[in-house]
Amino acid sequence: MNIAKVVVDVPSSQTNRLFDYKVPAHLRDMIKPGMRVIVPFGPRKIMGYVLRLASDSQFDKLKYITDTMDVTPVLTGELLELGKWISEQTLSYYISAYQAMLPQVLKAKYKKELHRLTEEELPENLEKLFAGRDFLAYEEFIERKGNLGLLQKAIQEGLIEVNYLVKSRETKKTETMLSISKEPILIEQAIAELPKQAVRQKELLSQMLEMDGPVSQKELLSRLHTTRSSLKPLIDRGLITEFKQEIYRNPYQDENYPRTTALPLTDQQEAAIKPVHKSIEENEHEVFLLHGVTGSGKTEVYLQSIQSVIDKGQEAIVLVPEIALTPQMVQRFKGRFGSKVAVLHSALSAGEKFDEWRKIQRKEVQVVVGARSAIFAPFENLGIIIIDEEHETSYKQEDHPRYHARDVAIHRGKYHACPVILGSATPMLETYARAQKGVYRLLTLSKRMNNATMPVVHLADMREELHAGNRSMFSRQLKEAIEERLAKKEQIVLFLNRRGYSTFVMCRDCGHVMECPHCDIALTYHRNSERLKCHYCSYEERMPNKCPECESKTIRYFGTGTQKVEESLTKLIPQARIIRMDVDTTRKKGSHEKLLNQFANKEADILLGTQMIAKGLDFANVTLVGVLAADSLLHLPDFRAAEKTFQLLTQVSGRAGRHSLPGEVVIQTYTPEHYSVEMASQYDYENFYRKEMGMRRSFHYPPYYYLSLITVSHSNQVKVMEVTKKIVQFLNNKLSAQTTILGPTPSPLTRIKDRYRFQCMIKYKNEPDLRKTIRKMLTIFEEDTKQNDLLISVDMQPYQLM
Ligand code: ADP
Ligand code: ZN
Ligand code: ZN
């Protein structure tokens, strides 16, 4: 086995294959699949992943692997296979798929360092190289011809560790610890026998006796205002032992999480968990859709399923949307499983993330809770995968490789023969349709805990407000409801949707929105040209100066920001104490948590915020939720706009009255009659589903049709247009007559960083060779993309149509 098959770090279609390299003798027993290596490639040396080892190659003149970057594999066999599958599904390069699976620290070209973990004697060769130091640059180890076999063994035995240098503060941290190495009585005797002037030494010993257990050297010395010189003789005499201990930069200190135990399940929960337990017990893969209203106890079902997985000696992955990865959510998992849980959160530093990842790799934890990329946790004995709020679009990566975590979860679930639970109060239409067809198994929690009722939702018609002379952004109903809560010392959450403002045009008098006559999609306002454009089919028209429905002149584009809302709220109700939570106020690390804590401690009456407050928050004292502009989401140029509105309104409403106090919701809208607003106000998922499926059927959208989106960008607008046109022609010739190709049309974001963007959308029902055809198209333009800085990106499952 002296040939290694390597995927090299050169993302291009010619290099998107395996390259053979010879393994040099000194690395022969050491290199394994899943390790990163350095290989010569043309004039350069680059990184690559070893996919497999073989005993021969069909090529003769092979080059040698230069060096290995890892001493233990960073990707498991399963993940190597998975990466291949992802790259095929998403039409991305193998290398991009593998890179997506690893923490940042392992992706960049960081320097490597060997780090001694013990004072224990190392094999001679290594001891010589370390020469009394704790750290040894890996380069030096190689230059001085260190023995890799010995090193590998020392690493396996936990004597040495490979450390990646990011910035000094982000690398792994260790600390010198001290402990008493003799019976207490002998120490006391030693204290008595010490000469009188050895005051410091006596103090050190008595302090350590008192503290009983390992202490950090730094802490001890600073506490006693002394230096290492007083400590040294005690170590030399064998009274105190020193050793190194890794300090995980654990942002989630376990002792901060009071432990919880399993709650007795309700009948509904019991019925839901039973088939899951069965699937765990019998190692049978099945996908469950846990459809449970907000507050119905889905999380408890997750927790108890995970418990039986742990009891079986297996591991669990839990995905939650980035914005729902709140301290409260983390608390529920840490509270139940303590130090068995690793948390992967984008707010962690690169070093912290690496620490958490390493706990998974070393099997020090059995559960990982994290956002999208946690789906790649290198567990080897998975017993369950859970995706909470499965409808969230953040599970789709919007960059290469454009994978959806749900697909990856199901793929891994099949491999491990374990259940996958998709949970949501408002499942994505595609998911619910699959459950209806029996592809997924539907589990339902229709009741809230303690039979609490869902909060009553009032729709405030903003057109009427305008007619009544109220020009503020608060309806009279919402204002009164706020004042009522203030008087009762109850709390309020006000929600403003930030996304998509200023893009659609609406009449404030009658609520009429300008839509594309061909696509049932809101037209997008382009300020420069004063025109309205459809981003699906390129239809356009002039910005009207009066409403085509009612002739009113109040027709205009729509939008407002949180800061503006805060100002006018302060004017309207000066006594209200407001916490504003948006991208601006939460930029600093930890500020998110701080603001939520302030609100929980009732230091404010109103929490005003964007998407980030829509999910996962659970405050007992919140009895009113206000949604300021329900329409801003409804008219995004996206065929999922109605679905997203329904989901968001349902989520937001779920924030009120979760405990003993009854809740109330006020939704302000210009279109209270729109089915998604109306049905969300009645929590009527079933009817919404039926109505929306009808729309999707008539306009040929998913789940009835599949979509693929091709986006072309270049600095020259004419060029972009021409290339897109050629692509459309090419596809039209190759694809079946039942398939529609929309475009070329400008992308909703027509120019980003001085690059013009055009797109075309493929709508199809059955195109078994579509991926092949698109790959072919990409090779046709390969030269052009390389020579002329043209970019063609393909999304086989677009969610974000901007
Ligand atoms: P969901 O995840 O469906 O929104 P949660 O899991 O947050 O619902 O449950 C809502 C509340 O009900 C939580 O405070 C939770 O602790 C509590 N709860 C869940 N299951 C039970 C149970 N079986 N008995 C008592 N309380 C429960
Ligand atoms: Zn009008
Ligand atoms: Zn259109």
mmCIF file of C-alpha atoms in Angstrom, residues 271 274-276 278 286-290 422 434-435 438-443:
data_model
loop_
_atom_site.group_PDB
_atom_site.id
_atom_site.type_symbol
_atom_site.label_atom_id
_atom_site.label_comp_id
_atom_site.label_asym_id
_atom_site.label_seq_id
_atom_site.Cartn_x
_atom_site.Cartn_y
_atom_site.Cartn_z
ATOM 1 C CA ALA A 271 -47.102 8.439 21.583
ATOM 2 C CA LYS A 274 -42.477 5.443 21.016
ATOM 3 C CA PRO A 275 -41.670 4.877 17.342
ATOM 4 C CA VAL A 276 -38.444 6.848 17.797
ATOM 5 C CA LYS A 278 -38.186 1.610 18.466
ATOM 6 C CA GLU A 286 -36.411 6.235 9.647
ATOM 7 C CA VAL A 287 -37.142 9.927 9.146
ATOM 8 C CA PHE A 288 -39.701 11.393 11.537
ATOM 9 C CA LEU A 289 -41.434 14.697 11.176
ATOM 10 C CA LEU A 290 -42.288 15.901 14.669
ATOM 11 C CA LEU A 422 -37.195 16.840 11.866
ATOM 12 C CA ARG A 434 -43.315 14.018 2.167
ATOM 13 C CA ALA A 435 -44.875 13.120 5.506
ATOM 14 C CA GLY A 438 -45.508 8.422 3.916
ATOM 15 C CA VAL A 439 -41.869 9.072 2.968
ATOM 16 C CA TYR A 440 -41.408 10.507 6.439
ATOM 17 C CA ARG A 441 -43.368 9.361 9.457
ATOM 18 C CA LEU A 442 -45.550 12.058 10.944
ATOM 19 C CA LEU A 443 -45.616 12.502 14.732
#
